[in-house]
Tab-separated table of C-alpha atoms and ligand atoms in Angstrom:
chain	number	residue	atom	x	y	z
A	1	MET	CA	-0.095	-0.108	-0.086
A	2	ASN	CA	0.873	3.366	-0.833
A	3	HIS	CA	0.071	6.815	-1.373
A	4	PHE	CA	1.283	7.621	-4.806
A	5	VAL	CA	-2.210	7.923	-6.599
A	6	TRP	CA	-3.801	9.013	-9.876
A	7	ARG	CA	-6.094	12.167	-9.594
A	8	LYS	CA	-7.478	13.374	-12.654
A	9	GLY	CA	-4.806	11.768	-15.001
A	10	VAL	CA	-1.827	12.728	-12.903
A	11	LEU	CA	0.393	11.356	-10.953
A	12	HIS	CA	0.029	12.524	-7.495
A	13	ALA	CA	2.619	12.012	-3.896
A	14	GLU	CA	-0.303	12.114	-1.587
A	15	GLY	CA	-1.923	15.607	-2.337
A	16	VAL	CA	0.725	16.485	-4.623
A	17	PRO	CA	0.859	16.269	-8.481
A	18	LEU	CA	4.276	14.897	-9.740
A	19	THR	CA	4.411	17.658	-12.239
A	20	ALA	CA	4.107	20.586	-10.108
A	21	ILE	CA	7.432	19.165	-8.210
A	22	ALA	CA	9.042	18.334	-11.375
A	23	ASP	CA	8.754	21.836	-12.406
A	24	ALA	CA	9.963	23.445	-9.458
A	25	VAL	CA	12.921	21.508	-8.198
A	26	GLY	CA	13.433	20.041	-12.024
A	27	THR	CA	14.507	16.372	-12.930
A	28	PRO	CA	15.752	13.934	-11.727
A	29	THR	CA	14.391	14.139	-8.653
A	30	TYR	CA	13.025	11.664	-5.805
A	31	VAL	CA	10.060	12.030	-4.507
A	32	TYR	CA	9.049	10.420	-0.644
A	33	SER	CA	6.207	9.955	0.427
A	34	SER	CA	5.628	10.267	4.219
A	35	ALA	CA	2.169	9.025	4.700
A	36	THR	CA	4.166	5.511	3.200
A	37	LEU	CA	6.650	5.590	4.938
A	38	THR	CA	4.231	6.225	8.646
A	39	ARG	CA	2.243	3.921	7.588
A	40	HIS	CA	4.180	0.580	6.688
A	41	PHE	CA	6.605	1.342	10.323
A	42	ARG	CA	3.185	1.080	12.014
A	43	VAL	CA	2.124	-1.890	9.861
A	44	VAL	CA	5.610	-3.841	10.720
A	45	SER	CA	5.121	-2.714	14.210
A	46	GLU	CA	2.014	-3.404	14.244
A	47	ALA	CA	2.083	-6.965	13.041
A	48	PHE	CA	4.271	-8.293	15.651
A	49	GLY	CA	1.962	-6.784	18.475
A	50	GLY	CA	2.474	-7.083	22.026
A	51	ALA	CA	6.006	-9.016	21.745
A	52	PRO	CA	8.163	-7.220	23.126
A	53	HIS	CA	10.159	-5.891	19.537
A	54	LEU	CA	12.954	-3.067	18.467
A	55	ILE	CA	12.613	-2.094	14.841
A	56	CYS	CA	15.706	-0.867	13.442
A	57	TYR	CA	15.078	0.653	10.003
A	58	SER	CA	18.348	-0.514	8.270
A	59	VAL	CA	19.839	2.901	6.870
A	60	LYS	CA	21.469	1.606	3.790
A	61	ALA	CA	18.158	1.551	2.523
A	62	ASN	CA	17.719	5.057	2.342
A	63	SER	CA	20.186	7.247	4.752
A	64	THR	CA	18.689	10.334	3.715
A	65	LEU	CA	18.294	12.790	7.185
A	66	ALA	CA	15.341	13.567	6.826
A	67	ILE	CA	13.977	9.648	6.283
A	68	LEU	CA	15.936	8.791	9.441
A	69	ARG	CA	14.227	11.700	11.425
A	70	LEU	CA	10.960	10.712	10.687
A	71	LEU	CA	11.686	6.887	11.179
A	72	ALA	CA	13.234	8.234	14.613
A	73	GLY	CA	10.132	10.356	15.663
A	74	LEU	CA	8.247	7.126	15.367
A	75	GLY	CA	10.145	5.488	17.646
A	76	GLY	CA	12.444	3.364	14.873
A	77	GLY	CA	15.704	2.435	15.938
A	78	PHE	CA	18.415	1.758	13.412
A	79	ASP	CA	20.698	-0.632	11.941
A	80	ILE	CA	24.110	0.842	10.960
A	81	VAL	CA	27.123	-0.703	8.715
A	82	SER	CA	29.618	2.051	9.101
A	83	GLY	CA	30.528	4.750	11.082
A	84	GLY	CA	29.589	7.470	8.349
A	85	GLU	CA	25.788	5.866	9.202
A	86	LEU	CA	25.897	6.184	13.136
A	87	ALA	CA	27.246	9.785	12.604
A	88	ARG	CA	23.587	10.147	9.638
A	89	VAL	CA	21.511	8.739	13.142
A	90	ARG	CA	22.562	11.362	15.598
A	91	GLN	CA	22.370	14.201	13.185
A	92	ALA	CA	19.015	13.225	12.219
A	93	GLY	CA	18.577	12.996	15.777
A	94	GLY	CA	17.852	9.043	15.838
A	95	ASP	CA	18.651	7.143	19.379
A	96	ALA	CA	22.000	5.909	19.816
A	97	GLY	CA	21.105	3.583	22.428
A	98	LYS	CA	18.246	1.904	19.596
A	99	THR	CA	21.409	1.404	16.917
A	100	VAL	CA	22.653	-1.756	15.646
A	101	PHE	CA	25.951	-2.273	14.545
A	102	ALA	CA	26.344	-4.922	11.831
A	103	GLY	CA	29.389	-5.157	8.617
A	104	VAL	CA	32.213	-7.633	8.181
A	105	GLY	CA	34.748	-4.596	7.990
A	106	LYS	CA	34.120	-2.495	11.060
A	107	THR	CA	37.144	-0.070	12.223
A	108	GLN	CA	38.779	-0.008	15.501
A	109	GLU	CA	37.817	3.550	15.132
A	110	GLU	CA	34.581	3.123	13.765
A	111	MET	CA	33.919	0.865	17.085
A	112	GLU	CA	35.384	3.140	19.175
A	113	ALA	CA	32.820	6.162	18.411
A	114	ALA	CA	30.061	3.795	18.697
A	115	LEU	CA	30.194	2.042	21.645
A	116	ALA	CA	31.390	6.104	22.871
A	117	ALA	CA	27.701	6.595	21.534
A	118	GLY	CA	26.237	4.043	23.108
A	119	ILE	CA	24.677	1.816	20.785
A	120	LEU	CA	22.858	-1.223	21.829
A	121	LEU	CA	24.597	-3.594	20.428
A	122	PHE	CA	27.895	-4.732	17.500
A	123	ASN	CA	26.699	-7.152	15.561
A	124	VAL	CA	30.112	-9.083	15.136
A	125	GLU	CA	30.761	-11.224	12.344
A	126	SER	CA	33.921	-13.089	12.934
A	127	ALA	CA	36.220	-14.085	15.800
A	128	GLU	CA	39.262	-11.600	15.379
A	129	GLU	CA	36.388	-8.763	15.312
A	130	LEU	CA	35.119	-9.801	18.187
A	131	GLU	CA	39.378	-9.728	19.256
A	132	ALA	CA	39.361	-5.924	18.203
A	133	LEU	CA	36.257	-4.942	20.160
A	134	ASP	CA	37.218	-6.723	22.878
A	135	ALA	CA	40.294	-4.588	22.953
A	136	VAL	CA	38.672	-1.352	22.001
A	137	GLY	CA	35.989	-1.998	24.743
A	138	ARG	CA	39.532	-2.405	27.361
A	139	ARG	CA	40.378	0.818	26.402
A	140	LEU	CA	37.827	2.248	27.054
A	141	GLY	CA	37.055	0.742	30.338
A	142	ARG	CA	33.810	-0.126	28.438
A	143	ARG	CA	31.681	-3.742	28.328
A	144	ALA	CA	30.756	-3.825	24.302
A	145	PRO	CA	27.105	-5.566	24.367
A	146	PHE	CA	27.277	-8.091	21.074
A	147	ALA	CA	25.594	-10.731	19.006
A	148	LEU	CA	27.081	-13.015	17.142
A	149	ARG	CA	25.849	-12.919	13.430
A	150	VAL	CA	26.011	-16.256	12.768
A	151	ASN	CA	25.323	-17.083	9.593
A	152	PRO	CA	22.624	-20.499	8.842
A	153	ASP	CA	23.374	-21.792	5.830
A	154	VAL	CA	19.864	-21.215	3.727
A	155	ASP	CA	19.011	-20.227	0.626
A	156	ALA	CA	17.090	-16.926	0.516
A	157	ARG	CA	16.155	-18.163	-2.360
A	158	THR	CA	16.835	-14.596	-4.059
A	159	HIS	CA	18.956	-12.461	-6.609
A	160	ARG	CA	22.303	-14.085	-5.763
A	161	TYR	CA	24.198	-10.792	-5.095
A	162	ILE	CA	21.525	-9.672	-2.317
A	163	SER	CA	21.825	-13.348	-1.048
A	164	THR	CA	23.619	-13.592	2.093
A	165	GLY	CA	23.030	-16.521	4.531
A	166	LEU	CA	24.875	-19.009	2.448
A	167	LYS	CA	27.679	-20.675	3.475
A	168	THR	CA	29.968	-19.353	1.254
A	169	SER	CA	28.888	-15.779	1.970
A	170	LYS	CA	31.297	-12.836	3.454
A	171	PHE	CA	28.345	-12.475	6.443
A	172	GLY	CA	28.092	-13.962	9.902
A	173	VAL	CA	30.219	-16.653	11.628
A	174	PRO	CA	29.535	-20.337	10.861
A	175	PHE	CA	26.881	-21.731	13.374
A	176	GLU	CA	28.742	-24.452	13.979
A	177	GLU	CA	31.123	-21.788	15.635
A	178	ALA	CA	28.864	-19.966	17.674
A	179	VAL	CA	29.334	-22.466	21.048
A	180	ALA	CA	32.810	-21.714	21.508
A	181	LEU	CA	33.158	-17.961	20.448
A	182	TYR	CA	30.743	-16.950	22.612
A	183	THR	CA	32.087	-19.811	25.036
A	184	ARG	CA	35.673	-17.662	24.233
A	185	ALA	CA	33.586	-14.172	24.851
A	186	LYS	CA	32.910	-15.132	28.766
A	187	LYS	CA	37.141	-14.522	29.197
A	188	LEU	CA	37.646	-11.328	27.139
A	189	LYS	CA	36.893	-8.103	29.715
A	190	GLY	CA	35.759	-5.646	27.360
A	191	VAL	CA	32.608	-7.552	25.822
A	192	ARG	CA	29.636	-8.504	27.265
A	193	ALA	CA	27.596	-11.177	25.255
A	194	ALA	CA	24.028	-9.310	24.957
A	195	GLY	CA	22.590	-11.251	22.196
A	196	LEU	CA	22.255	-13.440	18.432
A	197	ASP	CA	22.143	-12.447	15.097
A	198	CYS	CA	21.393	-13.862	11.592
A	199	HIS	CA	20.442	-11.766	8.324
A	200	ILE	CA	19.787	-14.355	5.545
A	201	GLY	CA	19.251	-11.833	2.676
A	202	SER	CA	17.367	-9.309	0.743
A	203	GLN	CA	14.143	-8.500	-0.725
A	204	LEU	CA	12.701	-12.205	0.288
A	205	THR	CA	9.757	-12.689	-1.230
A	206	GLN	CA	9.298	-16.577	0.767
A	207	SER	CA	8.017	-17.595	3.910
A	208	SER	CA	10.485	-20.737	4.328
A	209	PRO	CA	13.811	-19.660	4.408
A	210	VAL	CA	13.068	-16.348	7.031
A	211	ARG	CA	11.065	-19.629	9.003
A	212	ALA	CA	14.285	-22.459	8.036
A	213	ALA	CA	17.006	-19.882	9.633
A	214	LEU	CA	15.034	-18.626	12.269
A	215	THR	CA	14.346	-22.793	13.619
A	216	LYS	CA	17.978	-22.717	13.234
A	217	VAL	CA	18.804	-19.797	15.492
A	218	ALA	CA	16.312	-19.526	17.428
A	219	GLY	CA	17.290	-23.015	19.254
A	220	LEU	CA	21.236	-21.980	19.437
A	221	TYR	CA	19.344	-18.903	21.569
A	222	SER	CA	18.613	-21.177	23.546
A	223	GLU	CA	21.084	-23.504	23.942
A	224	LEU	CA	23.352	-20.297	24.934
A	225	LYS	CA	20.958	-19.619	27.158
A	226	THR	CA	21.113	-22.614	28.830
A	227	GLN	CA	24.654	-22.649	28.891
A	228	GLY	CA	24.842	-19.557	30.878
A	229	HIS	CA	24.853	-16.487	28.063
A	230	PRO	CA	23.161	-13.148	28.804
A	231	LEU	CA	21.021	-13.069	25.993
A	232	ALA	CA	18.344	-10.681	25.925
A	233	TYR	CA	17.912	-9.613	22.045
A	234	LEU	CA	17.310	-12.024	19.238
A	235	ASP	CA	17.995	-9.516	15.839
A	236	VAL	CA	16.150	-11.713	13.063
A	237	GLY	CA	17.439	-8.910	10.686
A	238	GLY	CA	15.651	-7.846	7.899
A	239	GLY	CA	15.201	-8.782	4.112
A	240	LEU	CA	11.261	-8.676	3.780
A	241	GLY	CA	11.096	-8.394	0.094
A	242	ILE	CA	8.515	-6.138	-2.032
A	243	THR	CA	6.593	-5.602	-5.071
A	244	TYR	CA	7.869	-4.440	-7.907
A	245	SER	CA	5.981	-6.228	-10.062
A	246	ASP	CA	4.758	-9.160	-9.729
A	247	GLU	CA	6.413	-10.667	-7.089
A	248	THR	CA	3.840	-11.300	-4.031
A	249	PRO	CA	5.921	-11.376	-0.441
A	250	PRO	CA	4.856	-11.968	2.139
A	251	SER	CA	2.734	-9.460	3.914
A	252	PRO	CA	4.046	-8.138	6.630
A	253	GLU	CA	0.717	-10.315	9.041
A	254	GLU	CA	2.302	-13.279	7.328
A	255	TYR	CA	6.255	-12.567	7.796
A	256	ALA	CA	5.575	-11.807	12.203
A	257	ARG	CA	3.578	-15.219	12.560
A	258	THR	CA	6.782	-17.120	10.800
A	259	VAL	CA	9.018	-14.460	12.709
A	260	LEU	CA	6.974	-15.122	16.027
A	261	ALA	CA	6.275	-18.690	15.574
A	262	ALA	CA	9.872	-20.156	15.535
A	263	THR	CA	11.299	-17.845	17.834
A	264	LYS	CA	8.657	-18.000	21.384
A	265	ASP	CA	10.228	-20.063	22.684
A	266	THR	CA	13.540	-18.082	23.715
A	267	GLY	CA	11.648	-15.482	25.356
A	268	ALA	CA	13.876	-13.089	23.725
A	269	HIS	CA	13.249	-9.280	22.668
A	270	LEU	CA	13.024	-9.140	19.042
A	271	ILE	CA	15.612	-6.447	16.998
A	272	LEU	CA	13.954	-6.095	13.709
A	273	GLU	CA	15.965	-4.908	10.200
A	274	PRO	CA	13.725	-4.129	7.379
A	275	GLY	CA	14.826	-1.608	5.328
A	276	ARG	CA	13.256	-2.024	1.939
A	277	ALA	CA	9.843	-2.987	3.182
A	278	LEU	CA	9.520	0.379	5.253
A	279	VAL	CA	11.314	3.059	2.672
A	280	GLY	CA	10.785	1.118	-0.735
A	281	ASN	CA	7.586	1.808	-2.174
A	282	ALA	CA	7.330	5.387	-0.097
A	283	GLY	CA	10.044	6.757	-3.256
A	284	VAL	CA	9.699	7.025	-6.904
A	285	LEU	CA	12.373	8.601	-8.940
A	286	LEU	CA	11.351	11.592	-11.354
A	287	THR	CA	12.293	11.883	-14.905
A	288	ARG	CA	11.929	13.673	-17.854
A	289	VAL	CA	12.403	12.599	-21.605
A	290	LEU	CA	15.460	14.284	-23.658
A	291	TYR	CA	14.822	12.408	-27.295
A	292	ARG	CA	13.420	9.795	-28.359
A	293	LYS	CA	16.510	7.777	-30.927
A	294	ARG	CA	14.748	4.943	-34.033
A	295	THR	CA	17.258	2.022	-34.864
A	296	PRO	CA	16.344	-0.539	-36.945
A	297	ALA	CA	16.541	-3.298	-33.962
A	298	LYS	CA	15.133	-1.079	-31.385
A	299	HIS	CA	13.049	1.855	-30.372
A	300	PHE	CA	15.598	4.054	-27.473
A	301	VAL	CA	13.977	6.644	-25.448
A	302	VAL	CA	16.571	8.476	-23.893
A	303	VAL	CA	15.828	10.197	-20.099
A	304	ASP	CA	17.908	12.721	-17.876
A	305	ALA	CA	18.331	9.396	-14.957
A	306	GLY	CA	20.467	7.768	-15.224
A	307	MET	CA	22.383	4.298	-14.033
A	308	ASN	CA	24.523	6.598	-11.482
A	309	ASP	CA	21.191	7.904	-9.798
A	310	LEU	CA	19.368	4.668	-9.418
A	311	LEU	CA	21.632	1.634	-9.863
A	312	ARG	CA	19.592	-1.166	-9.540
A	313	PRO	CA	18.617	-2.099	-12.883
A	314	ALA	CA	22.414	-2.001	-13.653
A	315	LEU	CA	23.797	-3.828	-10.834
A	316	TYR	CA	20.539	-6.439	-10.032
A	317	GLU	CA	18.486	-6.656	-13.080
A	318	ALA	CA	15.779	-4.812	-11.635
A	319	HIS	CA	12.922	-3.605	-12.194
A	320	HIS	CA	11.413	-0.701	-11.579
A	321	ALA	CA	7.976	0.197	-13.204
A	322	MET	CA	7.995	3.551	-15.159
A	323	GLN	CA	4.622	5.566	-15.323
A	324	PRO	CA	4.027	8.902	-17.170
A	325	LEU	CA	3.516	11.582	-14.598
A	326	VAL	CA	-0.062	12.530	-16.782
A	327	LYS	CA	-1.907	9.781	-18.565
A	328	ARG	CA	-1.333	9.664	-21.954
A	329	ARG	CA	-3.396	7.366	-24.248
A	330	GLY	CA	-2.124	6.261	-27.966
A	331	LYS	CA	-0.590	2.352	-28.730
A	332	ALA	CA	2.433	0.907	-26.901
A	333	VAL	CA	5.965	0.296	-28.419
A	334	GLU	CA	8.374	-2.310	-26.937
A	335	VAL	CA	11.126	0.730	-26.193
A	336	ASP	CA	14.405	0.352	-23.747
A	337	VAL	CA	14.913	3.228	-20.891
A	338	VAL	CA	18.110	4.158	-21.558
A	339	GLY	CA	19.890	6.601	-19.169
A	340	PRO	CA	22.693	9.598	-20.017
A	341	VAL	CA	26.021	7.788	-18.786
A	342	CYS	CA	28.329	5.816	-20.686
A	343	GLU	CA	28.103	2.519	-20.255
A	344	SER	CA	25.823	-0.328	-22.026
A	345	THR	CA	23.908	-1.369	-18.754
A	346	ASP	CA	22.604	2.255	-18.162
A	347	VAL	CA	19.250	0.753	-18.993
A	348	LEU	CA	16.314	2.031	-16.777
A	349	ALA	CA	13.636	-0.188	-18.447
A	350	LYS	CA	14.409	-2.958	-20.717
A	351	ALA	CA	11.741	-4.004	-23.879
A	352	ARG	CA	8.958	-2.062	-21.913
A	353	PRO	CA	5.739	-1.797	-23.370
A	354	LEU	CA	5.407	2.352	-23.779
A	355	VAL	CA	3.390	4.856	-26.035
A	356	LEU	CA	6.206	6.574	-27.292
A	357	PRO	CA	6.284	10.080	-25.537
A	358	GLN	CA	7.921	13.292	-26.476
A	359	ALA	CA	10.738	14.694	-25.389
A	360	GLY	CA	9.824	16.348	-22.232
A	361	GLU	CA	7.531	14.493	-20.846
A	362	LEU	CA	8.068	13.214	-17.566
A	363	PHE	CA	7.922	9.698	-16.034
A	364	ALA	CA	7.987	8.292	-13.029
A	365	PHE	CA	10.118	5.056	-11.842
A	366	MET	CA	8.236	3.804	-8.996
A	367	SER	CA	9.281	1.657	-6.301
A	368	ALA	CA	12.926	3.791	-5.777
A	369	GLY	CA	12.956	4.857	-2.236
A	370	ALA	CA	15.330	1.920	-1.320
A	371	TYR	CA	19.023	1.568	-2.653
A	372	GLY	CA	18.527	4.608	-4.613
A	373	MET	CA	19.429	7.820	-3.523
A	374	SER	CA	21.960	5.901	-0.848
A	375	MET	CA	23.320	3.889	-4.404
A	376	ALA	CA	23.791	7.051	-6.101
A	377	SER	CA	26.723	8.313	-7.315
A	378	ASN	CA	28.920	11.132	-9.153
A	379	TYR	CA	30.366	8.467	-11.972
A	380	ASN	CA	29.759	10.448	-15.370
A	381	SER	CA	30.521	13.643	-13.386
A	382	ARG	CA	26.960	13.264	-12.801
A	383	PRO	CA	25.213	15.440	-10.055
A	384	ARG	CA	23.503	13.615	-7.569
A	385	PRO	CA	19.133	14.062	-8.081
A	386	ALA	CA	17.162	16.276	-5.372
A	387	GLU	CA	15.311	14.835	-2.988
A	388	VAL	CA	11.562	16.124	-1.581
A	389	MET	CA	9.495	14.865	1.236
A	390	VAL	CA	5.643	14.963	0.512
A	391	ASP	CA	3.857	15.343	3.683
A	392	GLY	CA	-0.333	15.724	2.717
A	393	ASP	CA	-0.538	18.581	0.610
A	394	ALA	CA	3.050	20.009	1.278
A	395	TRP	CA	6.453	19.284	-0.011
A	396	ARG	CA	9.610	20.805	0.612
A	397	VAL	CA	13.294	19.818	-0.584
A	398	VAL	CA	15.173	17.595	2.090
A	399	ARG	CA	18.664	16.906	0.049
A	400	GLU	CA	18.910	19.837	-3.083
A	401	ARG	CA	20.956	18.984	-6.091
A	402	GLU	CA	24.341	18.259	-6.097
A	403	ARG	CA	25.943	21.631	-7.909
A	404	ILE	CA	27.984	21.217	-10.685
A	405	GLU	CA	30.845	23.135	-7.800
A	406	ASP	CA	30.417	19.564	-5.402
A	407	LEU	CA	31.671	17.948	-8.055
A	408	TRP	CA	35.187	18.639	-7.000
A	409	ARG	CA	34.773	18.899	-3.148
A	410	GLY	CA	37.694	18.364	-1.927
A	411	GLU	CA	40.789	18.104	-4.785
A	412	ARG	CA	43.234	19.791	-6.162
A	413	ALA	CA	44.476	19.978	-9.436
B	501	PLP	C1	20.563	-4.945	4.381
B	501	PLP	C2	20.845	-5.180	5.483
B	501	PLP	C3	19.448	-5.231	6.186
B	501	PLP	C4	18.480	-4.553	5.305
B	501	PLP	O1	17.768	-5.240	3.995
B	501	PLP	P1	16.082	-5.121	3.656
B	501	PLP	O2	16.311	-6.038	2.519
B	501	PLP	O3	16.637	-4.161	3.051
B	501	PLP	O4	15.015	-5.664	4.681
B	501	PLP	C5	19.331	-5.626	7.212
B	501	PLP	N1	20.185	-6.110	7.625
B	501	PLP	C6	21.748	-6.127	7.916
B	501	PLP	C7	22.224	-6.650	8.077
B	501	PLP	C8	21.597	-5.423	6.209
B	501	PLP	O5	23.177	-5.655	5.908
């Protein structure tokens, strides 16, 4: 469910015609619906009902301050993967005490900053990282609260680039080594076991891998408790998928039922790390048609957004629905919608039936709220897009379009 709706033939975000935003701010521009974000957060939280849980929004899905601020205001915590993300959370007014820190390559500086800030949990991904965290804890005279991220060796059945829970993956520690590491941690003065963690992948569209992984992990949690490890938190990761075209991911209610059934005997306080499920369908990318181009083989439509603005199609062969901002009639032809970037992979929509647009016409790439702006780059020396937050009939620019001078900030010729 989202609040991008047609009114009198014009696509709106809540009460605002997207054409008005494109005309005022230019394109490419990301537009977010605060009502959709709020709704998604509440639906996920309500699905877990009275079960003790904390939603730690996965910041890497979209780290824009206005989005972090909105979710912090709803009581959300955060799942971070770098010191930069911690700084963003704090800049947005987020609570470090509700923040968990994952990632296979945390530096000592990042660990120190996070421990000093008082984060809830370090999700530790290797034996050597545990020793490094211990050293940081002793140096700061604190015990760093940690959970081991275990790798349950479950196939998430998603795109191989976003699958993280297989034995061959770089993430987490092998399931079989977890008990020995918690035993080792008892001897360390700079860390304190506080939970257990897993995350098997992203854009999950089936419940069965979640059930399989969490059944294993919940069993381990109970075993560790029995051995006297003072665990309180079971972090079940994120990954709940969304509908881009015809996927049918579990509803938040079904997802919650699966998680709760698998973990009910643990008595743990659950930590959830949704990213995409909260922001994916809460954002669109506006773009304007530059040219049409006909070759003997194909119709091309060249737009002003490229793979530097929205990387997912080039990186994951991902599908984003494409909607005209003003409804159009006519006969559809099959087109490739391409960006200006000098790469053959800069195709935003492949073999789509589309009424051939005129130069200047406006479109929205739908479901672009997650892994859109947070993956945007300056490749081809293209300034990154502006971002707009809509709230009812009001809207505001929450990130200015990068200026040309921003492209060489910090450089010396
Ligand atoms: C990326 C990530 C998430 C969020 O994944 P989504 O598919 O966006 O929900 C959660 N936890 C960890 C550790 C991650 O790396």
